PDB file of C-alpha atoms in Angstrom:
ATOM      1  CA  MET A 291      -0.002  -0.236   0.097  1.00 41.00           C
ATOM      2  CA  LYS A 292       1.168   3.480  -0.975  1.00 46.00           C
ATOM      3  CA  SER A 293       1.764   6.020   1.643  1.00 50.00           C
ATOM      4  CA  LYS A 294       0.134   8.946   1.507  1.00 54.00           C
ATOM      5  CA  TYR A 295       3.245  10.757   3.482  1.00 53.00           C
ATOM      6  CA  PHE A 296       6.017   8.984   2.263  1.00 59.00           C
ATOM      7  CA  ASP A 297       5.910   8.757  -1.635  1.00 77.00           C
ATOM      8  CA  SER A 298       9.008   9.575  -3.545  1.00 81.00           C
ATOM      9  CA  ARG A 299       7.824  13.014  -4.786  1.00 82.00           C
ATOM     10  CA  LYS A 300       7.054  14.132  -0.974  1.00 85.00           C
ATOM     11  CA  ILE A 301      10.592  13.067  -0.372  1.00 89.00           C
ATOM     12  CA  THR A 302      12.269  14.421  -2.987  1.00 89.00           C
ATOM     13  CA  THR A 303      10.221  17.702  -2.375  1.00 88.00           C
ATOM     14  CA  PHE A 304      11.418  17.503   1.481  1.00 93.00           C
ATOM     15  CA  ALA A 305      15.001  17.051   0.562  1.00 93.00           C
ATOM     16  CA  ILE A 306      14.999  20.003  -1.628  1.00 92.00           C
ATOM     17  CA  LEU A 307      13.329  22.424   0.696  1.00 94.00           C
ATOM     18  CA  LEU A 308      15.473  21.284   3.319  1.00 95.00           C
ATOM     19  CA  ALA A 309      18.487  22.006   1.236  1.00 94.00           C
ATOM     20  CA  MET A 310      17.062  25.509   0.348  1.00 93.00           C
ATOM     21  CA  ILE A 311      16.834  26.326   4.468  1.00 94.00           C
ATOM     22  CA  VAL A 312      20.250  25.267   5.191  1.00 92.00           C
ATOM     23  CA  VAL A 313      22.084  27.646   2.335  1.00 91.00           C
ATOM     24  CA  LEU A 314      19.423  30.684   2.864  1.00 89.00           C
ATOM     25  CA  GLN A 315      20.078  30.513   6.413  1.00 88.00           C
ATOM     26  CA  LEU A 316      23.670  30.238   5.918  1.00 84.00           C
ATOM     27  CA  PHE A 317      24.217  32.714   3.124  1.00 81.00           C
ATOM     28  CA  GLY A 318      21.212  35.140   3.722  1.00 70.00           C
ATOM     29  CA  SER A 319      23.649  37.404   5.535  1.00 58.00           C
ATOM     30  CA  ALA A 320      24.498  38.531   2.024  1.00 57.00           C
ATOM     31  CA  PHE A 321      21.342  39.887   1.669  1.00 62.00           C
ATOM     32  CA  VAL A 322      21.184  43.175   3.355  1.00 54.00           C
ATOM     33  CA  ILE A 323      18.897  46.293   2.800  1.00 54.00           C
ATOM     34  CA  GLY A 324      20.594  49.238   4.695  1.00 47.00           C
ATOM     35  CA  THR A 325      21.388  47.650   8.434  1.00 45.00           C
ATOM     36  CA  THR A 326      18.611  44.812   7.682  1.00 53.00           C
ATOM     37  CA  ARG A 327      19.163  41.298   6.428  1.00 61.00           C
ATOM     38  CA  LEU A 328      17.066  39.816   4.112  1.00 65.00           C
ATOM     39  CA  SER A 329      15.525  36.640   5.505  1.00 78.00           C
ATOM     40  CA  PHE A 330      13.929  33.955   2.895  1.00 88.00           C
ATOM     41  CA  VAL A 331      14.174  31.186   4.959  1.00 91.00           C
ATOM     42  CA  LEU A 332      10.704  31.070   6.001  1.00 93.00           C
ATOM     43  CA  VAL A 333       9.516  30.555   2.390  1.00 94.00           C
ATOM     44  CA  PRO A 334      10.602  26.867   1.992  1.00 94.00           C
ATOM     45  CA  ILE A 335       9.551  26.345   5.654  1.00 95.00           C
ATOM     46  CA  VAL A 336       5.825  27.616   4.403  1.00 95.00           C
ATOM     47  CA  VAL A 337       5.944  25.513   1.004  1.00 93.00           C
ATOM     48  CA  GLY A 338       6.986  22.472   2.788  1.00 94.00           C
ATOM     49  CA  ALA A 339       3.600  23.080   4.954  1.00 94.00           C
ATOM     50  CA  PHE A 340       1.742  23.508   1.728  1.00 92.00           C
ATOM     51  CA  LEU A 341       2.823  20.552  -0.315  1.00 90.00           C
ATOM     52  CA  ILE A 342       3.432  17.780   2.279  1.00 93.00           C
ATOM     53  CA  GLY A 343       1.701  18.738   5.177  1.00 94.00           C
ATOM     54  CA  PRO A 344       1.755  20.587   8.355  1.00 96.00           C
ATOM     55  CA  LEU A 345       4.272  18.245  10.149  1.00 96.00           C
ATOM     56  CA  ALA A 346       6.934  18.223   7.231  1.00 95.00           C
ATOM     57  CA  GLY A 347       6.286  22.007   7.857  1.00 96.00           C
ATOM     58  CA  GLY A 348       7.007  21.625  11.578  1.00 97.00           C
ATOM     59  CA  ILE A 349      10.412  19.533  10.550  1.00 97.00           C
ATOM     60  CA  LEU A 350      11.456  21.811   8.332  1.00 97.00           C
ATOM     61  CA  GLY A 351      11.216  24.275  11.075  1.00 97.00           C
ATOM     62  CA  LEU A 352      13.141  22.173  13.217  1.00 97.00           C
ATOM     63  CA  SER A 353      15.601  22.107  10.976  1.00 97.00           C
ATOM     64  CA  PHE A 354      15.998  25.736  10.368  1.00 95.00           C
ATOM     65  CA  GLY A 355      15.866  25.993  14.522  1.00 96.00           C
ATOM     66  CA  LEU A 356      19.190  23.370  14.413  1.00 96.00           C
ATOM     67  CA  VAL A 357      21.185  25.496  11.433  1.00 94.00           C
ATOM     68  CA  VAL A 358      20.462  28.554  13.870  1.00 93.00           C
ATOM     69  CA  THR A 359      21.978  26.784  16.868  1.00 96.00           C
ATOM     70  CA  LEU A 360      24.796  25.143  15.021  1.00 95.00           C
ATOM     71  CA  MET A 361      25.669  28.856  13.495  1.00 92.00           C
ATOM     72  CA  ALA A 362      25.839  30.430  16.974  1.00 93.00           C
ATOM     73  CA  VAL A 363      27.794  27.625  18.272  1.00 94.00           C
ATOM     74  CA  PHE A 364      30.392  28.441  15.677  1.00 93.00           C
ATOM     75  CA  GLY A 365      30.614  32.006  16.334  1.00 90.00           C
ATOM     76  CA  LEU A 366      28.571  32.595  12.913  1.00 87.00           C
ATOM     77  CA  ASP A 367      25.505  34.724  15.141  1.00 88.00           C
ATOM     78  CA  PRO A 368      26.845  36.265  17.879  1.00 90.00           C
ATOM     79  CA  PHE A 369      23.692  37.566  19.187  1.00 91.00           C
ATOM     80  CA  THR A 370      22.039  34.220  19.643  1.00 93.00           C
ATOM     81  CA  LEU A 371      25.322  32.831  20.767  1.00 94.00           C
ATOM     82  CA  PHE A 372      25.446  35.190  23.657  1.00 95.00           C
ATOM     83  CA  MET A 373      21.679  33.825  24.506  1.00 95.00           C
ATOM     84  CA  LEU A 374      22.930  30.349  24.681  1.00 96.00           C
ATOM     85  CA  GLN A 375      25.476  31.240  27.127  1.00 96.00           C
ATOM     86  CA  ASP A 376      23.591  33.054  29.265  1.00 95.00           C
ATOM     87  CA  ASN A 377      20.255  30.632  29.218  1.00 95.00           C
ATOM     88  CA  LEU A 378      20.949  27.634  27.185  1.00 96.00           C
ATOM     89  CA  ILE A 379      17.470  25.849  27.712  1.00 96.00           C
ATOM     90  CA  VAL A 380      15.175  28.960  27.544  1.00 96.00           C
ATOM     91  CA  THR A 381      17.109  29.613  24.705  1.00 97.00           C
ATOM     92  CA  LEU A 382      17.035  26.518  22.468  1.00 97.00           C
ATOM     93  CA  LEU A 383      13.648  26.236  23.372  1.00 97.00           C
ATOM     94  CA  ILE A 384      12.903  29.616  22.003  1.00 97.00           C
ATOM     95  CA  ILE A 385      14.523  28.447  18.831  1.00 96.00           C
ATOM     96  CA  PHE A 386      13.137  25.264  18.201  1.00 98.00           C
ATOM     97  CA  VAL A 387       9.679  25.925  19.173  1.00 97.00           C
ATOM     98  CA  LYS A 388       9.326  29.185  17.183  1.00 96.00           C
ATOM     99  CA  GLY A 389      10.878  27.087  13.963  1.00 96.00           C
ATOM    100  CA  PHE A 390       8.294  24.038  14.840  1.00 98.00           C
ATOM    101  CA  LEU A 391       5.310  26.420  14.794  1.00 97.00           C
ATOM    102  CA  ALA A 392       6.553  28.686  12.054  1.00 96.00           C
ATOM    103  CA  GLY A 393       6.239  25.823   9.866  1.00 96.00           C
ATOM    104  CA  PHE A 394       3.113  23.740  11.531  1.00 98.00           C
ATOM    105  CA  VAL A 395       0.842  26.699  12.173  1.00 97.00           C
ATOM    106  CA  PRO A 396       0.646  27.478   8.361  1.00 96.00           C
ATOM    107  CA  GLY A 397       0.260  23.888   7.118  1.00 96.00           C
ATOM    108  CA  VAL A 398      -2.923  23.234   9.595  1.00 97.00           C
ATOM    109  CA  VAL A 399      -4.414  26.857   8.601  1.00 96.00           C
ATOM    110  CA  TYR A 400      -3.892  26.058   4.680  1.00 95.00           C
ATOM    111  CA  ASN A 401      -5.153  22.851   5.188  1.00 94.00           C
ATOM    112  CA  ALA A 402      -8.131  24.310   6.989  1.00 95.00           C
ATOM    113  CA  ILE A 403      -8.916  27.189   4.943  1.00 93.00           C
ATOM    114  CA  LYS A 404      -7.920  25.591   0.964  1.00 90.00           C
ATOM    115  CA  LYS A 405     -11.318  23.650   0.228  1.00 88.00           C
ATOM    116  CA  LYS A 406     -13.151  26.904   0.699  1.00 91.00           C
ATOM    117  CA  ASN A 407     -10.395  29.530  -0.944  1.00 91.00           C
ATOM    118  CA  GLU A 408      -7.162  27.867  -1.932  1.00 87.00           C
ATOM    119  CA  THR A 409      -5.832  31.644  -2.769  1.00 89.00           C
ATOM    120  CA  VAL A 410      -6.881  33.087   0.513  1.00 92.00           C
ATOM    121  CA  SER A 411      -5.114  30.050   2.498  1.00 92.00           C
ATOM    122  CA  VAL A 412      -1.801  30.641   0.831  1.00 93.00           C
ATOM    123  CA  PHE A 413      -1.754  33.996   1.918  1.00 94.00           C
ATOM    124  CA  VAL A 414      -3.357  33.831   5.309  1.00 95.00           C
ATOM    125  CA  SER A 415      -0.651  30.946   5.804  1.00 95.00           C
ATOM    126  CA  SER A 416       1.968  32.615   4.329  1.00 95.00           C
ATOM    127  CA  ALA A 417       1.729  35.487   6.399  1.00 96.00           C
ATOM    128  CA  LEU A 418       1.237  33.249   9.605  1.00 96.00           C
ATOM    129  CA  ALA A 419       4.669  31.953   9.454  1.00 95.00           C
ATOM    130  CA  PRO A 420       6.864  35.413   9.991  1.00 95.00           C
ATOM    131  CA  ILE A 421       3.983  36.357  12.519  1.00 96.00           C
ATOM    132  CA  VAL A 422       4.254  32.918  14.522  1.00 96.00           C
ATOM    133  CA  ASN A 423       7.828  33.014  14.047  1.00 95.00           C
ATOM    134  CA  THR A 424       8.824  36.396  15.721  1.00 94.00           C
ATOM    135  CA  GLY A 425       5.755  36.531  17.948  1.00 95.00           C
ATOM    136  CA  VAL A 426       7.617  33.305  19.622  1.00 96.00           C
ATOM    137  CA  PHE A 427      10.676  34.989  19.750  1.00 95.00           C
ATOM    138  CA  VAL A 428       9.378  38.463  21.550  1.00 95.00           C
ATOM    139  CA  LEU A 429       7.660  36.275  23.893  1.00 96.00           C
ATOM    140  CA  GLY A 430      10.344  34.392  24.826  1.00 96.00           C
ATOM    141  CA  ALA A 431      13.375  37.251  24.749  1.00 95.00           C
ATOM    142  CA  LEU A 432      10.768  39.169  26.802  1.00 95.00           C
ATOM    143  CA  ILE A 433      10.499  35.929  29.779  1.00 94.00           C
ATOM    144  CA  MET A 434      14.544  36.426  29.030  1.00 95.00           C
ATOM    145  CA  SER A 435      14.738  40.122  30.311  1.00 95.00           C
ATOM    146  CA  GLY A 436      17.773  39.429  31.984  1.00 94.00           C
ATOM    147  CA  THR A 437      19.791  38.769  29.413  1.00 95.00           C
ATOM    148  CA  MET A 438      18.404  40.958  26.630  1.00 95.00           C
ATOM    149  CA  THR A 439      19.365  43.577  29.514  1.00 94.00           C
ATOM    150  CA  LYS A 440      23.042  42.190  29.370  1.00 95.00           C
ATOM    151  CA  ILE A 441      22.791  42.671  25.466  1.00 93.00           C
ATOM    152  CA  ILE A 442      21.505  46.230  25.794  1.00 93.00           C
ATOM    153  CA  ASN A 443      24.405  47.262  27.970  1.00 93.00           C
ATOM    154  CA  ALA A 444      27.194  45.706  26.241  1.00 90.00           C
ATOM    155  CA  SER A 445      26.849  48.096  23.039  1.00 87.00           C
ATOM    156  CA  PRO A 446      26.824  51.910  23.422  1.00 88.00           C
ATOM    157  CA  GLU A 447      24.188  52.240  20.562  1.00 87.00           C
ATOM    158  CA  THR A 448      21.574  50.431  22.646  1.00 88.00           C
ATOM    159  CA  GLN A 449      22.711  51.538  26.217  1.00 89.00           C
ATOM    160  CA  GLY A 450      19.344  53.013  28.066  1.00 87.00           C
ATOM    161  CA  GLN A 451      16.958  51.444  25.580  1.00 92.00           C
ATOM    162  CA  SER A 452      14.235  49.300  27.633  1.00 94.00           C
ATOM    163  CA  VAL A 453      13.844  45.922  27.062  1.00 94.00           C
ATOM    164  CA  ILE A 454      10.534  46.163  25.473  1.00 94.00           C
ATOM    165  CA  TYR A 455      11.630  48.659  22.966  1.00 93.00           C
ATOM    166  CA  PHE A 456      14.861  47.034  21.911  1.00 92.00           C
ATOM    167  CA  VAL A 457      13.029  43.358  21.555  1.00 93.00           C
ATOM    168  CA  ILE A 458      10.001  44.711  19.816  1.00 92.00           C
ATOM    169  CA  ILE A 459      11.467  47.231  17.742  1.00 90.00           C
ATOM    170  CA  ALA A 460      15.194  47.154  17.596  1.00 85.00           C
ATOM    171  CA  CYS A 461      15.286  43.312  17.103  1.00 86.00           C
ATOM    172  CA  ALA A 462      11.808  42.646  15.479  1.00 86.00           C
ATOM    173  CA  GLY A 463      10.287  45.544  13.894  1.00 84.00           C
ATOM    174  CA  VAL A 464      11.689  46.218  10.514  1.00 82.00           C
ATOM    175  CA  ASN A 465      12.740  42.633  10.313  1.00 85.00           C
ATOM    176  CA  PHE A 466       9.245  41.016  10.902  1.00 90.00           C
ATOM    177  CA  LEU A 467       7.793  43.579   8.205  1.00 90.00           C
ATOM    178  CA  ILE A 468      10.856  42.563   5.416  1.00 88.00           C
ATOM    179  CA  GLU A 469       9.990  38.527   6.464  1.00 89.00           C
ATOM    180  CA  LEU A 470       6.293  39.205   6.117  1.00 93.00           C
ATOM    181  CA  ALA A 471       7.016  41.103   2.988  1.00 92.00           C
ATOM    182  CA  ILE A 472       9.244  38.765   1.866  1.00 91.00           C
ATOM    183  CA  ASN A 473       6.650  35.641   2.322  1.00 92.00           C
ATOM    184  CA  LEU A 474       3.567  37.126   1.132  1.00 93.00           C
ATOM    185  CA  ILE A 475       5.499  37.609  -2.376  1.00 93.00           C
ATOM    186  CA  LEU A 476       7.796  34.429  -2.341  1.00 91.00           C
ATOM    187  CA  ALA A 477       5.419  31.761  -1.195  1.00 90.00           C
ATOM    188  CA  PRO A 478       2.226  31.820  -2.626  1.00 88.00           C
ATOM    189  CA  SER A 479       4.761  32.585  -6.335  1.00 89.00           C
ATOM    190  CA  LEU A 480       6.884  29.304  -5.489  1.00 85.00           C
ATOM    191  CA  HIS A 481       3.420  27.102  -4.847  1.00 79.00           C
ATOM    192  CA  ARG A 482       2.018  28.369  -7.564  1.00 81.00           C
ATOM    193  CA  VAL A 483       4.410  27.459  -9.919  1.00 80.00           C
ATOM    194  CA  VAL A 484       4.865  24.106  -8.345  1.00 74.00           C
ATOM    195  CA  LYS A 485       1.387  23.191  -8.980  1.00 73.00           C
ATOM    196  CA  ILE A 486       1.210  24.570 -12.669  1.00 70.00           C
ATOM    197  CA  VAL A 487       4.709  21.896 -13.074  1.00 66.00           C
ATOM    198  CA  ASP A 488       2.432  19.339 -10.818  1.00 63.00           C
ATOM    199  CA  LYS A 489      -0.629  19.243 -13.331  1.00 63.00           C
ATOM    200  CA  LYS A 490       1.993  19.184 -16.418  1.00 58.00           C
ATOM    201  CA  PHE A 491       3.257  15.960 -15.097  1.00 53.00           C
ATOM    202  CA  GLU A 492      -0.045  14.213 -13.840  1.00 55.00           C
TER     203      GLU A 492
END
């Protein structure tokens, strides 16, 4: 009996999206507007949730979390490394919970809405990924207010800022808006392309 979860096409799609996540996260710092890095990594996570299902989206999100953690450990992400050194358990929870939910929640919502209106489901779910990802980070960072205070005081540029301002405006603000825009443009477009290709090979 052929499994609906583990056919060759889904496995191949998952592998391609996983590779995209690794590459986009590792080399994402090359895409910069002013002082803001452009993050494309949520796009393959959401597309995986659309094409394979919520669990696949969640696993891709966990993979994203693993890459973030490894980058921090190897000194490629000083901000996350400081968080890990100051509060290992909570930081790991933030990284992996936000990654998993950023893939899982859009997949669940997409499946719930797509029969009524697939276009609406794609755009709503694409928006949910950065909302969930940023929301969990903000909540976790506020819980780690002591760690955030140390980060704020370590730099002359941020000294004197409140934890709430630093987390919501300085860390999340512009990054969130750019992630949202990227996801709303690229995830539906990539989803559409894959659908067209699939129809040609049916």
